[in-house]
Amino acid sequence: MSQDEYRGDMLPGQADFRLPEPPPVQRVNGRRPIPEKPPTVETDADVWDQRVADTLAFLRRRLAGQYEVDEFGFDPELVDTFFHPLLKILYRDWFRTEVFGIENVPSDGSGLVVGNHSGTIALDALMLTVALRDKHPNERHLRLLGADLVFRMPVMSELARAVGATVACNPDAERLMNSGHLVGVFPEGFKGIGKKFSDRYKLQRFGRGGFVSAALRTGTPIVPVAIVGAEEIYPILADLKPLARLLGVPYFPVTPTFPWLGPLGLVPLPSKWLIEFCPPIPTAHLTEYADDPLVVYNLADQVRETIQATLHELLEKRPDPFGP
Amino acid sequence: MTAAPSVVVVTGVSRYIGARVAARLAADPRIDRVVGLDPHDPPVGLLGLLDGVERIRADARAATEAIVDLGAEAVVHLAITSVPDAQQGRAAMKEQNVIGTMQVLAAAQGTSTLRKLVVRSSTAAYGASFRDPAVFTEDTEPRAVPRGSFARDILDIEGYVRGFRRRRPEVAATVLRFAPMISSSAETSLTRYFSQPVVPTVLGRDARLQFVHVEDALEVLHRSVIEDHPGTFNVAGSGILMLSQAVRRAGRISLPVPEPALSTGAALLRHFGVEQIGLDQIDLFVHGRVVDTTRLIDEFGFTPRTTLAAFEDFIQAHAEGSTLTADRLAAAENAILDGIRKVRATS
């Protein structure tokens, strides 16, 4: 390595210093050049150097405010470098999530992903987000629609906005779909995540089907998704309604571990997760029926039936909720 | 398109925006006469701007006669304050905003020559609620009556303009809902807020903010006088800054305070007349406010500079007092990286 291959601003000690790449290995007369390049041991050290440099650069950008946030408060840099790696540990190692039918999710342009909701806290929404980012060929971000209660709570509201969620209302949903985003919605809402363990995998009522009219108005295909596994992470044995009313929350869950074990009760049980995306339902030809309650109701029902049927299929694939 | 109005009456010329607009219109050769109405004399700093402007020092009641007598063809109503004056307080602010607007509009209604009305409003018109959509279009209705006094005044003012539109449909009435204005030189309660070395914010909340550059606001006001753009328009720079991000970009340090404490503290400070942070500001910092400017861009053919660019212009002029500047952070980053490398090289 000659001296002039180093540029002046690339000296060791500078933040953007990189070791120059070794020259590619060339075959000489059909034989490997001698001596053969030994497996490099010192690259291990460089990986750490790179990681430290990347982390410091990330911290500097955060502290200086040098990042972009979209009009909904979505912060892609924070999500990709901080939230997703953390959630992915839960997704891959804790829940051993398997994903089916990812080809049913539009490769680009808008889509409305409609799922079943369960699991006491909305971990299924986050896992769905990770699954799409992880498994989709275009690594799509899912923009969740959340209940206004989420946005009422300090800290929680800002976390939700940072990961790309917004209030579930038609103007926001249509705005996201019109700008070609993949939108995620759980029409069961709190009825879904707050149901008792004995009602597991029974879809609750789908509200007024507002999600269908938003999809119809923007001609966005609806992708039903069935999520199996979230029901077992915090099985709700009882709901302390008076306490819930006192705290102003929709339900107060009693699980085998919560509140008995205190903070330890917040650790989700390691159930096996299966996520299946069903074939998309096109809506582009139904745009003028967005305000027709019968069309909206029938479509919502079709989505609901599809999810319920797929849930049963997935449950047969997974006889043991805590299996491998 | 109709010709530019020959006589323009501008209210609120004793304040920065009013004086700047009046000066701009006076410099426009298409306009023959610009009359500035204000109950107060402009401060010395603004007098230089108002050379080409006829000034009438009159309160709103007397001003109504002036508007009729002058045969005004356009009225630009800018005498709207967002923060109560330290000496006169909230009562004077309401008097000026609500009663003042009522009288100006009454006068405008009685002026047969009038062709154009331009009213300064604010994006505070959308109120603040947890069920609000993330982005407001001009058609979004506020979900609840806002608790901030300025926001309530704005709703009243827009209500009067709606009444005016019904009674004088042939007059092109333009309502401009401005995002908070910012520039290198303008001084508002928000620029004072971002100029402090330590900036109080609401704990657990990070608002999405939008700004509009003062020069762009002036351009839009100017165009609405010269051209015909009836309707209501959001005026803001595209893109957003999170409050925390804005504080960091300005090199300031944020001090998160629980919301009740901040409200009480602000009320105490108001009581002693130190700083004017009202419920309007606190609501803004809890809920944030982002508007859609498609209608403005389509109708005016003008795109204000982005929120980021407008805020950058402000930071450039307010570099003193900042602690965590980008340069210092970069230097610290290099020093830490060097330190780690040295430690690892020796071990």
XYZ file of C-alpha atoms in Angstrom:
671
model
C 0.000 0.000 0.000
C 1.685 3.232 -1.081
C 1.435 6.494 0.786
C -0.329 8.404 -1.963
C -3.336 6.110 -1.715
C -4.247 7.949 1.488
C -5.960 11.222 0.961
C -5.137 14.069 3.310
C -8.606 14.142 4.832
C -8.667 10.386 5.309
C -5.973 10.119 7.937
C -6.564 7.869 10.928
C -8.277 9.817 13.667
C -10.785 11.488 11.378
C -14.425 10.536 11.804
C -14.893 9.427 8.221
C -11.648 7.514 8.057
C -11.944 4.125 6.330
C -9.249 1.585 5.763
C -8.678 1.271 1.992
C -10.137 -1.854 0.398
C -7.561 -4.563 -0.332
C -7.092 -5.162 -4.071
C -9.302 -7.916 -5.514
C -7.758 -11.371 -5.560
C -6.549 -12.138 -9.099
C -5.999 -15.577 -10.475
C -2.601 -16.001 -12.070
C -2.384 -18.714 -14.753
C -5.497 -20.357 -13.398
C -3.910 -20.841 -10.004
C -4.523 -18.886 -6.854
C -1.865 -16.264 -6.269
C 0.691 -17.269 -3.683
C 0.601 -16.521 -0.846
C -3.130 -16.986 -0.544
C -4.893 -14.202 1.325
C -5.231 -15.414 4.892
C -8.609 -14.994 6.571
C -8.282 -11.492 7.958
C -8.447 -11.307 11.721
C -7.980 -7.580 12.049
C -11.240 -6.818 10.147
C -12.993 -7.843 13.339
C -11.493 -4.802 15.015
C -12.477 -2.632 12.070
C -16.082 -3.733 12.302
C -16.177 -2.386 15.821
C -14.425 0.775 14.780
C -17.070 1.202 12.092
C -19.864 0.549 14.555
C -18.520 3.084 17.039
C -18.133 5.647 14.278
C -21.648 4.981 12.960
C -23.177 5.232 16.423
C -21.365 8.480 17.152
C -22.408 9.926 13.800
C -26.013 8.890 14.509
C -25.910 10.519 17.959
C -24.417 13.664 16.506
C -27.142 13.888 13.847
C -29.830 13.356 16.518
C -28.380 15.987 18.843
C -27.964 18.507 16.045
C -31.492 17.905 14.738
C -30.107 16.923 11.323
C -32.783 14.454 10.291
C -36.049 14.494 8.395
C -39.483 13.883 9.851
C -42.550 13.710 7.632
C -45.758 15.683 8.193
C -47.236 12.880 10.315
C -44.197 12.870 12.605
C -42.704 9.677 11.108
C -38.958 9.548 11.740
C -37.494 6.891 9.386
C -33.921 7.301 10.640
C -34.875 6.705 14.266
C -37.058 3.735 13.298
C -34.430 2.038 11.145
C -31.479 2.561 13.439
C -33.148 2.210 16.816
C -36.699 0.812 17.042
C -36.579 -1.857 14.347
C -33.375 -3.563 15.507
C -34.875 -3.800 19.017
C -38.259 -5.057 17.823
C -36.569 -7.497 15.470
C -35.046 -9.344 18.429
C -38.552 -9.863 19.770
C -39.863 -10.714 16.297
C -37.189 -13.233 15.343
C -35.787 -14.717 18.549
C -38.630 -14.418 21.021
C -41.717 -15.020 18.860
C -39.990 -17.013 16.036
C -42.316 -15.286 13.569
C -43.077 -16.928 10.225
C -44.585 -14.879 7.392
C -46.694 -16.242 4.529
C -48.088 -14.578 1.418
C -45.832 -11.514 1.445
C -46.302 -11.461 -2.376
C -49.907 -10.368 -1.751
C -48.693 -7.014 -0.431
C -48.437 -4.442 -3.254
C -44.809 -3.946 -4.235
C -45.313 -0.198 -4.501
C -48.165 2.281 -4.322
C -50.845 2.363 -1.695
C -52.340 -0.585 0.127
C -54.542 -1.022 3.165
C -53.470 -3.883 5.406
C -56.357 -4.951 7.674
C -55.575 -7.313 10.520
C -57.008 -9.010 13.565
C -56.060 -7.314 16.809
C -55.082 -9.110 19.980
C -52.541 -9.296 22.758
C -53.528 -6.766 25.457
C -51.024 -4.229 24.164
C -50.707 -3.610 20.454
C -47.527 -5.649 19.939
C -49.116 -7.319 16.910
C -49.170 -3.980 15.094
C -45.454 -3.507 15.752
C -44.598 -7.070 14.720
C -46.590 -6.585 11.509
C -44.542 -3.463 10.838
C -41.298 -5.387 11.378
C -42.513 -8.274 9.202
C -43.214 -5.963 6.269
C -39.927 -4.162 6.635
C -38.060 -7.446 7.003
C -39.748 -9.736 4.481
C -41.136 -7.443 1.791
C -38.814 -7.207 -1.242
C -39.098 -3.401 -1.138
C -38.750 -3.233 2.667
C -41.956 -1.259 2.987
C -42.802 0.851 6.004
C -46.272 0.235 7.421
C -48.127 3.370 8.525
C -50.410 2.386 11.375
C -53.702 4.010 12.286
C -54.149 4.176 16.067
C -56.948 4.996 18.468
C -57.051 8.577 19.715
C -56.406 7.291 23.259
C -52.848 6.489 22.141
C -52.361 10.081 21.035
C -53.840 11.428 24.263
C -51.088 9.846 26.361
C -47.840 11.769 26.701
C -44.664 9.932 25.573
C -46.799 7.175 23.997
C -48.218 9.628 21.466
C -44.772 10.766 20.397
C -43.436 7.198 20.121
C -46.455 6.266 18.013
C -45.922 9.226 15.681
C -42.199 8.519 15.411
C -42.798 4.937 14.239
C -45.202 6.226 11.600
C -48.613 5.904 13.239
C -51.300 8.539 13.127
C -54.833 9.025 14.458
C -57.361 6.682 12.856
C -59.524 9.189 11.015
C -60.560 9.376 7.389
C -58.581 12.517 6.439
C -55.292 10.978 7.636
C -56.007 7.538 6.178
C -56.907 8.999 2.803
C -53.947 11.337 2.835
C -51.541 8.445 3.477
C -53.148 6.252 0.828
C -53.238 9.075 -1.722
C -49.512 9.538 -1.297
C -48.887 5.843 -1.981
C -48.216 4.558 1.521
C -48.952 1.163 2.970
C -51.477 1.741 5.745
C -52.188 -0.690 8.570
C -55.465 -0.750 10.455
C -57.049 -2.974 13.099
C -60.792 -2.348 12.890
C -61.529 -4.307 16.073
C -59.667 -1.690 18.106
C -59.733 -2.106 21.883
C -62.455 -4.738 21.597
C -59.825 -6.931 19.920
C -56.807 -6.458 22.152
C -58.832 -6.320 25.365
C -60.801 -9.544 24.896
C -60.469 -12.454 27.282
C -58.238 -15.437 26.600
C -61.302 -17.675 26.274
C -62.360 -15.592 23.239
C -59.009 -15.974 21.501
C -59.017 -15.923 17.688
C -62.685 -14.897 17.614
C -62.888 -11.726 15.566
C -64.811 -8.941 17.269
C -67.118 -6.430 15.621
C -65.497 -4.325 12.880
C -66.861 -0.920 13.879
C -68.493 1.194 11.190
C -66.213 0.045 8.393
C -64.630 3.488 8.059
C -61.476 1.801 6.789
C -63.407 0.392 3.816
C -64.817 3.742 2.756
C -61.343 5.315 3.000
C -59.963 2.550 0.766
C -62.857 2.880 -1.690
C -62.502 6.639 -1.905
C -58.822 6.331 -2.821
C -59.169 3.106 -4.865
C -56.659 1.352 -2.592
C -56.501 -2.466 -2.568
C -57.340 -4.066 0.788
C -54.966 -6.778 2.010
C -56.478 -8.825 4.858
C -53.863 -10.215 7.227
C -54.238 -12.886 9.875
C -51.893 -12.812 12.848
C -51.627 -15.883 15.060
C -49.590 -15.796 18.235
C -50.415 -12.456 19.786
C -53.353 -13.912 21.737
C -51.043 -15.969 23.941
C -48.471 -13.307 24.889
C -50.551 -11.794 27.711
C -53.591 -14.063 28.187
C -56.321 -11.956 29.808
C -58.012 -14.022 32.506
C -60.089 -11.194 33.940
C -60.792 -7.546 33.313
C -61.010 -5.273 36.370
C -63.578 -2.871 34.941
C -63.926 -0.514 37.948
C -60.151 -0.041 38.078
C -60.074 0.549 34.340
C -62.765 3.236 34.679
C -60.778 4.827 37.487
C -57.634 4.951 35.339
C -59.535 6.041 32.243
C -58.386 3.075 30.132
C -60.641 0.704 28.148
C -59.767 -2.368 30.284
C -57.491 -3.424 33.122
C -56.081 -6.856 32.308
C -55.281 -9.606 34.784
C -52.945 -12.160 33.216
C -51.149 -15.138 34.777
C -48.188 -12.814 35.419
C -49.680 -9.334 35.633
C -50.058 -7.611 38.041
C -48.796 -10.396 40.327
C -45.160 -10.281 39.237
C -45.007 -6.519 38.890
C -42.751 -5.347 36.056
C -41.820 -8.962 35.309
C -45.458 -9.449 34.303
C -44.793 -7.149 31.358
C -42.557 -9.776 29.714
C -44.659 -11.340 26.932
C -44.973 -15.141 26.899
C -42.886 -16.623 24.060
C -45.674 -17.871 21.806
C -45.085 -18.985 18.223
C -46.251 -16.364 15.699
C -47.586 -16.893 12.181
C -48.539 -13.977 9.935
C -50.359 -14.577 6.661
C -51.177 -11.918 4.085
C -54.265 -12.843 2.046
C -54.789 -11.969 -1.643
C -55.614 -8.268 -2.072
C -59.195 -7.161 -2.684
C -59.161 -4.544 -5.469
C -61.356 -1.500 -4.891
C -60.443 0.772 -7.810
C -63.689 -0.116 -9.636
C -65.818 0.718 -6.569
C -64.726 4.325 -6.014
C -68.218 5.764 -6.491
C -69.666 3.440 -3.824
C -67.550 4.908 -1.002
C -70.667 6.365 0.634
C -72.957 3.411 -0.061
C -73.415 1.755 3.348
C -74.398 -1.591 1.832
C -71.262 -1.894 -0.329
C -69.081 -0.724 2.554
C -70.672 -3.145 4.985
C -70.438 -6.112 2.598
C -66.780 -5.426 1.861
C -65.986 -5.087 5.564
C -67.753 -8.392 6.124
C -65.797 -10.032 3.315
C -62.524 -8.838 4.860
C -63.640 -10.099 8.259
C -64.603 -13.543 6.940
C -61.298 -13.838 5.075
C -59.300 -13.044 8.196
C -61.362 -15.427 10.347
C -60.964 -18.300 7.853
C -57.222 -17.690 7.529
C -56.889 -17.617 11.324
C -58.405 -21.109 11.503
C -56.033 -22.385 8.798
C -53.022 -20.928 10.584
C -54.116 -22.406 13.917
C -54.134 -25.866 12.317
C -50.562 -25.262 11.160
C -49.594 -24.460 14.725
C -50.933 -27.114 17.077
C -48.759 -26.006 19.997
C -48.958 -22.269 20.805
C -45.509 -22.398 22.391
C -43.991 -24.834 19.874
C -40.758 -24.242 17.989
C -58.172 39.270 -13.589
C -59.196 42.713 -12.457
C -56.871 45.699 -12.279
C -54.984 46.429 -9.094
C -56.958 48.554 -6.619
C -55.975 52.216 -6.637
C -56.698 53.011 -2.969
C -55.623 50.484 -0.375
C -56.233 50.812 3.361
C -53.910 48.816 5.615
C -54.751 48.440 9.296
C -52.198 47.749 12.006
C -49.286 49.689 10.508
C -47.747 50.329 13.920
C -46.639 46.718 13.969
C -43.927 45.000 11.980
C -46.045 43.049 9.474
C -48.476 45.917 8.936
C -45.654 48.389 8.295
C -43.852 46.008 5.942
C -47.007 45.304 3.930
C -47.903 48.991 3.721
C -44.381 49.840 2.563
C -44.452 47.072 -0.032
C -47.802 48.157 -1.425
C -46.703 51.826 -1.467
C -43.666 50.854 -3.528
C -45.894 49.098 -6.072
C -46.545 51.513 -8.985
C -49.875 49.825 -9.768
C -51.315 51.202 -6.523
C -51.937 54.969 -6.334
C -52.551 55.457 -2.665
C -51.788 53.446 0.441
C -53.313 54.591 3.721
C -52.171 53.134 7.009
C -54.659 53.068 9.873
C -53.597 52.510 13.441
C -54.600 53.859 16.839
C -50.914 53.925 17.853
C -47.890 55.638 16.380
C -45.414 53.212 14.885
C -42.144 52.819 16.792
C -39.161 54.743 15.464
C -37.675 51.627 13.905
C -40.647 51.227 11.573
C -41.096 54.905 10.679
C -38.500 54.687 7.935
C -40.572 52.026 6.190
C -43.689 54.160 6.177
C -42.390 57.091 4.092
C -44.659 56.468 1.121
C -47.676 55.634 3.274
C -50.283 58.124 4.395
C -50.873 57.475 8.051
C -54.113 58.074 9.891
C -53.857 57.738 13.618
C -57.321 56.677 14.649
C -58.997 54.038 16.744
C -61.232 51.488 15.102
C -64.372 53.609 15.431
C -62.865 56.652 13.768
C -61.156 54.426 11.281
C -64.482 53.197 9.965
C -65.313 56.689 8.782
C -61.893 56.997 7.215
C -62.347 53.827 5.168
C -65.619 55.120 3.740
C -64.341 58.672 3.159
C -61.216 57.509 1.375
C -63.239 55.432 -1.083
C -61.049 52.428 -0.374
C -60.980 49.764 -3.050
C -59.088 47.265 -0.939
C -58.837 46.802 2.797
C -55.968 44.777 4.247
C -56.801 43.963 7.838
C -53.619 43.135 9.745
C -54.387 44.692 13.146
C -54.540 41.318 14.838
C -52.265 40.455 17.734
C -51.414 36.972 18.861
C -50.057 37.836 22.317
C -51.504 40.241 24.873
C -49.501 43.387 25.378
C -47.534 43.391 28.633
C -49.021 46.705 29.800
C -52.562 46.526 28.470
C -53.281 42.841 28.867
C -55.835 40.514 27.422
C -58.757 42.956 27.463
C -56.977 45.299 25.073
C -55.991 42.381 22.874
C -59.564 41.195 22.573
C -60.749 44.747 21.985
C -58.318 45.091 19.117
C -58.798 41.639 17.590
C -62.513 41.072 17.866
C -64.097 44.519 18.240
C -61.518 46.014 15.877
C -62.288 43.442 13.184
C -66.009 43.926 13.672
C -65.679 47.666 13.085
C -63.320 47.386 10.148
C -65.638 44.867 8.486
C -68.671 47.023 9.208
C -66.895 49.950 7.547
C -65.816 47.761 4.631
C -69.383 46.613 4.173
C -70.553 50.195 3.943
C -67.911 51.191 1.398
C -69.471 50.940 -2.045
C -66.144 51.235 -3.865
C -64.671 48.211 -2.085
C -63.577 45.318 -4.296
C -61.166 43.444 -2.114
C -60.764 42.429 1.495
C -57.692 40.660 2.823
C -57.719 39.446 6.435
C -54.798 38.047 8.337
C -55.784 34.892 10.170
C -53.783 32.093 11.704
C -53.547 28.321 11.587
C -54.674 28.562 15.221
C -58.142 28.533 13.615
C -57.934 24.725 13.576
C -57.901 24.528 17.356
C -56.099 21.731 19.154
C -57.553 18.322 19.939
C -56.204 14.810 20.258
C -58.639 13.597 17.625
C -57.406 16.073 15.033
C -56.081 14.779 11.742
C -52.312 15.144 11.372
C -52.617 17.621 8.516
C -55.275 20.320 8.312
C -56.800 21.353 5.021
C -58.770 24.583 4.739
C -62.008 22.590 5.085
C -61.122 21.047 8.452
C -63.420 22.306 11.195
C -62.031 22.720 14.725
C -63.203 19.834 16.915
C -63.597 21.897 20.064
C -63.489 25.539 21.082
C -59.791 26.163 21.741
C -58.726 27.277 25.216
C -56.141 29.760 23.958
C -57.391 33.343 23.789
C -55.788 34.059 20.433
C -57.309 30.952 18.847
C -60.735 31.982 20.125
C -60.256 35.472 18.699
C -59.278 33.957 15.352
C -62.473 31.889 15.278
C -64.502 35.021 16.006
C -62.667 36.994 13.341
C -63.232 34.306 10.703
C -66.877 34.183 11.750
C -67.212 37.910 11.019
C -65.551 37.451 7.636
C -68.062 34.703 6.807
C -70.839 37.142 7.647
C -69.199 39.794 5.478
C -68.960 37.363 2.561
C -72.680 36.675 2.809
C -73.563 40.353 2.805
C -71.090 41.496 0.151
C -70.620 38.468 -2.108
C -69.197 40.588 -4.936
C -66.176 41.602 -2.803
C -63.236 39.227 -3.164
C -62.534 38.297 0.454
C -59.244 36.527 1.109
C -58.526 34.968 4.485
C -54.903 33.944 4.953
C -54.228 31.452 7.727
C -50.574 31.979 8.484
C -48.356 29.497 10.247
C -46.103 31.186 12.845
C -43.916 33.679 11.012
C -40.179 33.573 11.310
C -37.235 35.329 9.698
C -33.782 36.606 10.505
C -35.045 39.965 11.749
C -38.723 39.685 12.751
C -39.362 39.477 16.464
C -42.333 37.489 17.678
C -43.068 35.618 20.872
C -41.968 32.432 19.104
C -38.631 33.840 17.938
C -38.002 35.108 21.473
C -38.818 31.625 22.722
C -36.276 29.974 20.429
C -33.661 32.608 21.272
C -33.461 31.625 24.938
C -30.442 29.524 25.878
C -32.657 27.012 27.701
C -36.033 26.378 26.102
C -38.906 24.972 28.199
C -40.879 22.266 26.402
C -43.746 19.985 27.429
C -42.633 16.702 28.982
C -43.622 13.672 26.926
C -44.799 15.757 23.985
C -43.011 16.707 20.841
C -45.017 18.935 18.558
C -44.870 18.998 14.800
C -44.306 22.636 13.851
C -44.476 24.617 10.662
C -43.234 28.104 9.993
C -43.630 30.575 7.198
C -40.878 32.992 6.276
C -41.900 36.625 6.769
C -40.861 37.549 3.213
C -43.088 34.786 1.815
C -45.976 35.935 4.001
C -45.501 39.452 2.606
C -45.436 38.111 -0.942
C -48.712 36.255 -0.412
C -50.332 39.329 1.173
C -49.094 41.487 -1.695
C -50.443 39.098 -4.322
C -53.816 38.880 -2.637
C -54.134 42.684 -2.893
C -52.961 42.946 -6.497
C -54.599 39.789 -7.843
C -57.989 38.241 -7.148
C -57.847 35.225 -4.855
C -61.129 34.946 -2.957
C -61.238 32.166 -0.373
C -59.400 30.867 2.623
C -55.804 29.733 2.298
C -53.245 28.110 4.548
C -49.894 29.867 4.294
C -46.978 27.794 5.578
C -43.682 26.384 4.443
C -43.899 22.750 3.390
C -42.243 20.124 5.552
C -42.151 20.135 9.316
C -39.766 20.421 12.233
C -40.362 18.633 15.495
C -40.149 21.063 18.410
C -37.228 19.074 19.854
C -35.565 19.084 16.461
C -36.023 22.835 16.086
C -34.542 23.421 19.551
C -31.571 21.225 18.674
C -31.059 22.863 15.308
C -31.029 26.231 17.012
C -28.297 24.842 19.277
C -30.430 25.392 22.372
C -31.070 23.053 25.257
C -34.629 21.962 25.889
C -35.998 21.673 29.397
C -38.997 19.324 29.460
C -41.551 20.439 32.044
C -44.813 18.586 32.869
C -47.724 20.302 31.182
C -49.574 21.487 34.353
C -46.346 22.959 35.729
C -45.678 24.720 32.442
C -49.200 26.184 32.390
C -48.852 27.417 35.978
C -45.371 28.750 35.361
C -46.473 30.560 32.237
C -49.433 32.069 34.112
C -47.092 33.261 36.877
C -44.690 34.772 34.368
C -47.595 36.445 32.585
C -48.740 37.851 35.898
C -45.369 39.481 36.447
C -45.259 40.548 32.810
C -41.980 38.761 32.164
C -42.689 36.583 29.161
C -45.854 36.112 27.185
C -46.337 32.384 26.849
C -50.045 31.759 26.732
C -52.278 28.727 26.489
C -52.056 29.197 22.734
C -48.358 28.403 22.782
C -48.766 25.509 25.202
C -51.517 23.993 23.065
C -49.273 24.371 20.047
C -46.450 22.589 21.861
C -48.724 19.750 23.017
C -50.609 19.136 19.779
C -48.439 20.587 17.055
C -49.989 22.002 13.923
C -49.393 21.068 10.304
C -51.390 22.402 7.384
C -51.805 21.496 3.748
C -50.788 24.305 1.384
C -51.874 22.728 -1.916
C -54.688 25.248 -2.330
C -52.336 28.207 -1.836
C -49.776 26.887 -4.299
C -52.417 26.095 -6.942
C -54.260 29.400 -6.603
C -51.363 31.828 -6.103
C -48.797 29.994 -8.239
C -46.349 30.691 -5.446
C -44.561 28.231 -3.198
C -43.294 29.595 0.122
C -39.843 28.402 1.121
C -39.866 25.278 3.262
C -40.217 25.297 7.033
C -36.639 24.042 7.275
C -35.301 26.849 5.075
C -37.279 29.490 6.976
C -36.023 28.195 10.307
C -32.460 27.990 8.995
C -32.650 31.684 8.128
C -33.723 32.412 11.695
C -30.910 30.291 13.187
C -28.272 32.098 11.118
C -29.284 35.399 12.663
C -29.606 34.078 16.209
C -26.383 32.105 16.539
C -25.369 33.820 19.782
C -26.696 32.154 22.902
C -26.579 28.703 21.361
C -24.602 26.028 23.164
C -24.930 22.786 21.232
C -24.015 23.962 17.738
C -23.455 21.530 14.886
C -19.740 22.444 14.753
C -19.205 21.755 18.422
C -21.052 18.446 18.175
C -18.926 17.394 15.207
C -15.768 18.335 17.129
C -16.959 16.345 20.139
C -17.738 13.390 17.907
C -14.205 13.423 16.477
C -12.646 13.804 19.911
C -14.581 10.833 21.321
C -13.794 8.709 18.283
C -10.094 9.580 18.545
C -10.164 8.835 22.243
C -11.726 5.412 21.707
C -9.216 4.620 18.961
C -6.287 5.622 21.182
C -7.557 3.531 24.086
C -8.081 0.544 21.823
C -4.685 0.980 20.145
C -2.860 0.930 23.479
C -4.758 -1.975 24.988
